[in-house]
Amino acid sequence: MADEKFKVTIDGIPVEVAPGTTILNAARQVGGDIVPPAMCYYSKLEGSGGKCRTCLVKVSKGSEKDPRPMPKLVASCRTTVMDGMEVQNITSPDVLEARKGVVEMLLINHPLDCPVCDQAGECKLQDLSYEHGVSQTRYEFKRRTFEPIDIGDNIKLHMNRCILCYRCVYVADQLTGKREHGIINRGDHAEISTFIENALDNDFIGNVIDVCPVGALTDRTFRFKSRVWFTKPVDAHRDCPTCSGKVTLWYKGEEVLRVTARKDEYNEVEAFICDTCRFDKKKTVDWILEEPTPISKQSVIDANHYNVFSPPPVIKKNLQLQEANEEQLERTERLK
């Protein structure tokens, strides 16, 4: 039936969802702290999820027809709900302990270069390690490292930071006409790379920067220009023939340092944008400004944020020309 709903209880909070809904999306309908973290799942990308295991939850009751609990923790992004299902996330010590182990595993090879990483301040791995990580690692062996490769003028690849979430591969598969990169090798040697070091060159390939949850894929045009919490994000749009043209402009003073797609509360892109909007349109005159981008109070970006909209001027002030105009105006007034 089209109106059929399944009743699910997550951390004691009941919610009714449509059949086929995953536990993660059911939790997102409730919102708040009960939503499991997700590093690889992306609702806009088909086939994503099931890679990072950070969204593990405990199903204490399978359904009304079969109330037996599931024997192991399950990935909430891949497990669909059943009528009468009961799920534990933050109320289960087993889930918190498992998530702690998953974070420790993700950080085994991830370098501690947050002070120089452009993703710092909006990195989901930073948030995850702060909430569920341990103070120090038990890993005693040498970290995995990769030789840097050049994948184009606009995108910088830091393979040492990659957690193999596959989001960038799905973006290239589903948004572009031809994919030039993917996962090569296996196991500990697996890495993101291109075919014989080809450049990533496509109308929508810049979206791999927005979907990357860590600093593995960053914007070369923004590289080392500013920390993200020193910038002021503003929603803007333009008439673009290729994409929706709805973006976020990141200002420092009157200069647009970078352009990104707009994101929702789960850090997922609302509408993917083309590379022309992202890399080539970095002047205020190119855009119609709307309002300051809403920022979560928990984000470090909020520390330097503003609520009153005062758009930067399109034409910069020229004090010398202004003084000359004032002198000319005085002379004109005297001659009247």
Coordinates of C-alpha atoms in Angstrom, one line a residue:
M1 CA 0.0 0.0 0.0
A2 CA 1.2 3.5 -0.8
D3 CA 0.3 4.9 2.6
E4 CA 1.9 2.0 4.6
K5 CA 4.2 3.2 7.3
F6 CA 6.6 1.3 9.6
K7 CA 6.9 2.3 13.2
V8 CA 10.6 2.3 14.4
T9 CA 12.0 3.2 17.8
I10 CA 15.5 4.7 17.9
D11 CA 17.0 5.4 21.3
G12 CA 13.5 5.3 22.7
I13 CA 12.1 7.9 20.2
P14 CA 9.4 6.5 17.9
V15 CA 9.1 7.5 14.3
E16 CA 7.0 6.4 11.3
V17 CA 8.8 5.9 8.0
A18 CA 8.1 4.5 4.6
P19 CA 9.1 0.9 3.9
G20 CA 12.5 0.6 2.4
T21 CA 13.9 3.5 4.5
T22 CA 17.3 2.8 6.1
I23 CA 17.9 3.2 9.8
L24 CA 20.2 6.1 9.2
N25 CA 17.6 8.0 7.2
A26 CA 14.9 7.2 9.8
A27 CA 17.2 8.7 12.4
R28 CA 17.6 11.8 10.3
Q29 CA 13.9 12.3 10.3
V30 CA 14.1 12.6 14.0
G31 CA 17.3 14.6 14.1
G32 CA 19.5 15.5 17.0
D33 CA 22.2 13.4 18.7
I34 CA 20.5 10.1 17.8
V35 CA 21.6 10.4 14.1
P36 CA 24.6 8.1 13.5
P37 CA 27.7 9.7 12.0
A38 CA 28.4 8.8 8.3
M39 CA 31.7 9.3 6.5
C40 CA 31.0 7.4 3.3
Y41 CA 27.2 7.5 2.9
Y42 CA 25.8 10.3 0.7
S43 CA 22.1 10.4 0.0
K44 CA 22.6 12.1 -3.4
L45 CA 24.9 9.3 -4.7
E46 CA 23.5 6.0 -5.6
G47 CA 25.4 3.0 -4.1
S48 CA 27.2 4.9 -1.5
G49 CA 27.5 3.7 2.1
G50 CA 28.8 0.5 3.8
K51 CA 32.5 1.5 3.6
C52 CA 33.5 3.3 6.7
R53 CA 31.4 1.5 9.4
T54 CA 31.1 4.6 11.5
C55 CA 27.3 4.4 11.4
L56 CA 27.1 1.1 13.3
V57 CA 24.0 0.7 15.5
K58 CA 22.5 -2.1 17.6
V59 CA 19.1 -3.6 16.6
S60 CA 17.7 -4.8 19.9
K61 CA 14.4 -5.9 18.3
G62 CA 14.1 -7.0 14.7
S63 CA 10.4 -6.5 14.2
E64 CA 7.0 -7.2 15.6
K65 CA 6.8 -10.5 13.7
D66 CA 10.4 -11.5 14.7
P67 CA 11.4 -9.7 17.9
R68 CA 14.8 -11.4 18.1
P69 CA 17.7 -9.0 18.2
M70 CA 20.3 -9.0 15.5
P71 CA 23.4 -10.9 16.6
K72 CA 25.9 -8.2 15.6
L73 CA 26.0 -4.5 15.1
V74 CA 24.8 -3.4 11.7
A75 CA 25.6 -0.5 9.4
S76 CA 22.6 1.8 9.6
C77 CA 23.2 3.3 6.1
R78 CA 22.7 -0.2 4.6
T79 CA 20.0 -1.7 6.9
T80 CA 16.4 -1.1 6.1
V81 CA 13.8 -0.8 8.8
M82 CA 11.1 -3.3 9.7
D83 CA 7.8 -2.6 11.4
G84 CA 8.3 -2.6 15.2
M85 CA 12.1 -2.5 15.0
E86 CA 13.9 -1.1 18.0
V87 CA 17.4 0.5 17.5
Q88 CA 20.0 1.7 19.9
N89 CA 22.6 4.2 19.0
I90 CA 24.0 6.5 21.6
T91 CA 22.2 4.6 24.4
S92 CA 24.2 1.4 23.7
P93 CA 27.7 1.0 25.2
D94 CA 28.5 -1.6 22.6
V95 CA 27.9 0.9 19.8
L96 CA 30.0 3.6 21.4
E97 CA 32.9 1.2 22.0
A98 CA 32.7 -0.1 18.4
R99 CA 32.6 3.5 17.0
K100 CA 35.6 4.3 19.1
G101 CA 37.4 1.4 17.5
V102 CA 36.4 2.4 14.0
V103 CA 37.7 6.0 14.5
E104 CA 41.0 4.6 15.8
M105 CA 41.3 2.5 12.7
L106 CA 40.5 5.4 10.4
L107 CA 43.2 7.5 12.1
I108 CA 45.9 4.7 11.9
N109 CA 47.3 6.1 8.6
H110 CA 45.7 9.5 8.6
P111 CA 48.4 12.2 9.1
L112 CA 48.1 14.7 11.9
D113 CA 48.5 17.7 9.6
C114 CA 45.3 19.6 10.5
P115 CA 47.3 22.8 11.1
V116 CA 48.2 22.9 7.4
C117 CA 45.1 21.1 5.9
D118 CA 42.6 23.3 4.0
Q119 CA 39.8 21.0 5.3
A120 CA 40.4 21.9 8.9
G121 CA 37.4 23.5 10.5
E122 CA 34.9 21.6 8.3
C123 CA 36.4 18.1 8.4
K124 CA 34.0 15.3 9.4
L125 CA 37.0 13.2 10.6
Q126 CA 38.0 16.0 13.0
D127 CA 34.5 16.1 14.5
L128 CA 34.3 12.3 14.7
S129 CA 37.7 12.0 16.4
Y130 CA 36.8 14.7 18.9
E131 CA 33.5 13.0 19.8
H132 CA 34.6 9.3 19.6
G133 CA 38.3 9.2 19.4
V134 CA 41.0 8.3 22.0
S135 CA 43.7 10.7 23.2
Q136 CA 46.6 8.7 21.7
T137 CA 47.0 5.8 19.2
R138 CA 48.2 2.3 20.0
Y139 CA 49.7 1.9 16.5
E140 CA 53.4 1.5 16.6
F141 CA 54.2 0.9 13.0
K142 CA 55.2 3.3 10.2
R143 CA 52.2 5.1 8.6
R144 CA 51.2 4.3 5.1
T145 CA 52.4 7.0 2.6
F146 CA 51.9 7.6 -1.1
E147 CA 53.8 9.5 -3.7
P148 CA 52.0 12.7 -4.7
I149 CA 50.6 12.7 -8.2
D150 CA 49.3 15.7 -10.3
I151 CA 45.6 15.3 -11.3
G152 CA 45.0 18.8 -12.7
D153 CA 45.2 22.5 -12.2
N154 CA 42.1 22.9 -10.0
I155 CA 42.1 19.8 -7.7
K156 CA 44.9 18.7 -5.4
L157 CA 45.0 15.0 -4.3
H158 CA 46.5 14.2 -0.8
M159 CA 46.3 10.4 -0.9
N160 CA 47.9 10.1 2.5
R161 CA 44.7 11.6 4.0
C162 CA 42.2 9.5 2.1
I163 CA 39.9 7.1 4.0
L164 CA 38.7 5.3 0.8
C165 CA 35.0 6.4 1.2
Y166 CA 34.5 6.1 -2.6
R167 CA 32.4 9.3 -2.7
C168 CA 34.6 10.9 -5.4
V169 CA 34.4 7.8 -7.6
Y170 CA 30.6 7.8 -7.4
V171 CA 30.5 11.5 -8.2
A172 CA 32.6 10.9 -11.4
D173 CA 30.5 7.9 -12.4
Q174 CA 27.1 9.6 -11.9
L175 CA 27.7 13.3 -12.7
T176 CA 30.3 13.3 -15.5
G177 CA 30.3 11.7 -18.9
K178 CA 33.6 10.0 -18.4
R179 CA 35.5 8.9 -15.3
E180 CA 39.3 9.3 -15.3
H181 CA 40.0 8.1 -11.8
G182 CA 39.1 5.3 -9.4
I183 CA 40.6 2.9 -6.8
I184 CA 43.7 1.0 -7.8
N185 CA 45.5 -1.9 -6.0
R186 CA 44.1 -3.7 -3.0
G187 CA 44.2 -3.8 0.8
D188 CA 46.7 -1.5 2.4
H189 CA 48.0 -0.4 -1.0
A190 CA 44.6 0.7 -2.3
E191 CA 44.6 4.3 -3.4
I192 CA 42.7 6.9 -5.5
S193 CA 44.5 7.5 -8.7
T194 CA 44.0 8.3 -12.4
F195 CA 44.8 6.3 -15.5
I196 CA 48.5 7.1 -16.2
E197 CA 48.2 10.3 -14.2
N198 CA 45.6 11.9 -16.4
A199 CA 44.1 15.2 -15.3
L200 CA 40.6 15.3 -13.9
D201 CA 38.9 17.5 -16.5
N202 CA 35.1 17.6 -16.7
D203 CA 32.3 20.0 -16.3
F204 CA 31.2 18.7 -12.9
I205 CA 34.4 17.0 -11.6
G206 CA 35.0 19.8 -9.1
N207 CA 32.2 18.3 -7.0
V208 CA 34.7 15.7 -5.7
I209 CA 36.0 18.4 -3.5
D210 CA 32.7 19.1 -1.8
V211 CA 31.9 15.4 -1.2
C212 CA 35.3 14.5 0.2
P213 CA 34.8 14.2 4.0
V214 CA 38.5 14.7 4.7
G215 CA 41.3 16.8 3.1
A216 CA 42.2 14.3 0.5
L217 CA 40.7 16.3 -2.4
T218 CA 41.1 20.1 -2.0
D219 CA 40.6 23.2 -4.1
R220 CA 43.9 24.4 -5.6
T221 CA 42.5 27.9 -6.2
F222 CA 41.9 28.2 -2.4
R223 CA 45.0 26.4 -1.3
F224 CA 46.7 28.0 1.7
K225 CA 44.9 31.3 1.2
S226 CA 43.0 31.4 4.5
R227 CA 41.6 29.3 7.4
V228 CA 38.0 28.6 6.8
W229 CA 36.9 30.2 10.1
F230 CA 38.4 33.6 9.0
T231 CA 36.0 33.7 6.0
K232 CA 32.4 34.7 5.8
P233 CA 30.1 32.4 3.7
V234 CA 27.3 34.1 1.7
D235 CA 24.6 32.3 -0.4
A236 CA 24.4 33.6 -3.9
H237 CA 23.2 32.6 -7.4
R238 CA 23.6 33.3 -11.1
D239 CA 22.0 32.3 -14.3
C240 CA 24.1 29.4 -15.3
P241 CA 23.3 27.3 -18.4
T242 CA 25.1 24.2 -17.1
C243 CA 24.0 23.9 -13.4
S244 CA 21.6 25.4 -10.9
G245 CA 24.0 28.3 -10.2
K246 CA 23.1 28.2 -6.5
V247 CA 26.4 28.4 -4.5
T248 CA 28.1 29.6 -1.3
L249 CA 30.7 32.4 -1.7
W250 CA 33.4 32.5 0.9
Y251 CA 34.6 36.0 1.5
K252 CA 37.6 37.4 3.2
G253 CA 37.1 41.2 3.2
E254 CA 35.8 42.0 -0.2
E255 CA 37.6 39.1 -2.0
V256 CA 35.9 35.8 -2.9
L257 CA 38.4 33.2 -1.9
R258 CA 36.4 30.2 -3.0
V259 CA 33.1 29.0 -4.3
T260 CA 31.3 25.8 -3.1
A261 CA 28.0 24.2 -3.5
R262 CA 25.4 24.7 -0.8
K263 CA 25.2 22.0 1.8
D264 CA 22.5 20.8 4.2
E265 CA 22.8 20.1 7.9
Y266 CA 24.4 16.7 7.2
N267 CA 27.1 18.4 5.1
E268 CA 25.6 17.0 1.9
V269 CA 25.4 19.1 -1.3
E270 CA 21.9 20.3 -2.1
A271 CA 22.6 20.8 -5.8
F272 CA 25.9 20.0 -7.6
I273 CA 27.5 22.9 -9.4
C274 CA 29.6 23.1 -12.6
D275 CA 33.3 23.9 -12.7
T276 CA 32.7 27.3 -14.3
C277 CA 30.8 28.5 -11.3
R278 CA 33.3 26.9 -8.9
F279 CA 36.6 28.0 -10.4
D280 CA 36.0 30.8 -12.9
K281 CA 33.4 33.1 -11.2
K282 CA 35.1 34.6 -8.2
K283 CA 34.0 38.2 -8.4
T284 CA 31.0 39.8 -6.6
V285 CA 29.8 41.2 -10.0
D286 CA 29.3 37.6 -11.2
W287 CA 26.7 36.8 -8.6
I288 CA 23.4 37.9 -7.1
L289 CA 23.9 37.9 -3.3
E290 CA 21.1 36.5 -1.2
E291 CA 21.9 36.1 2.6
P292 CA 24.6 34.9 5.0
T293 CA 24.9 31.1 4.9
P294 CA 23.3 29.5 8.0
I295 CA 26.0 28.0 10.1
S296 CA 25.6 25.5 13.0
K297 CA 26.5 26.9 16.4
Q298 CA 28.7 23.8 16.9
S299 CA 30.9 24.8 14.0
V300 CA 34.1 26.7 14.4
I301 CA 33.1 28.8 11.4
D302 CA 30.4 30.3 13.5
A303 CA 33.0 32.1 15.7
N304 CA 33.6 34.6 13.0
H305 CA 30.2 34.5 11.4
Y306 CA 27.7 37.4 11.2
N307 CA 23.9 37.5 10.9
V308 CA 23.4 41.1 9.6
F309 CA 23.7 41.0 5.8
S310 CA 26.1 43.7 4.6
P311 CA 27.2 42.7 1.1
P312 CA 30.6 43.9 -0.1
P313 CA 30.6 46.7 -2.6
V314 CA 30.9 45.7 -6.3
I315 CA 33.3 48.7 -7.0
K316 CA 36.1 49.2 -4.5
K317 CA 36.6 52.6 -3.0
N318 CA 39.2 54.9 -4.6
L319 CA 40.1 57.4 -1.9
Q320 CA 42.3 59.5 -4.3
L321 CA 39.6 59.7 -6.9
Q322 CA 37.0 60.5 -4.1
E323 CA 39.1 63.5 -2.9
A324 CA 39.6 64.8 -6.4
N325 CA 35.8 64.6 -7.0
E326 CA 35.2 66.5 -3.7
E327 CA 37.6 69.3 -4.7
Q328 CA 36.0 69.6 -8.2
L329 CA 32.5 69.8 -6.5
E330 CA 33.7 72.6 -4.2
R331 CA 35.1 74.6 -7.2
T332 CA 31.8 74.0 -9.1
E333 CA 29.8 75.3 -6.1
R334 CA 31.9 78.4 -5.8
L335 CA 31.3 79.3 -9.5
K336 CA 27.5 79.1 -9.2

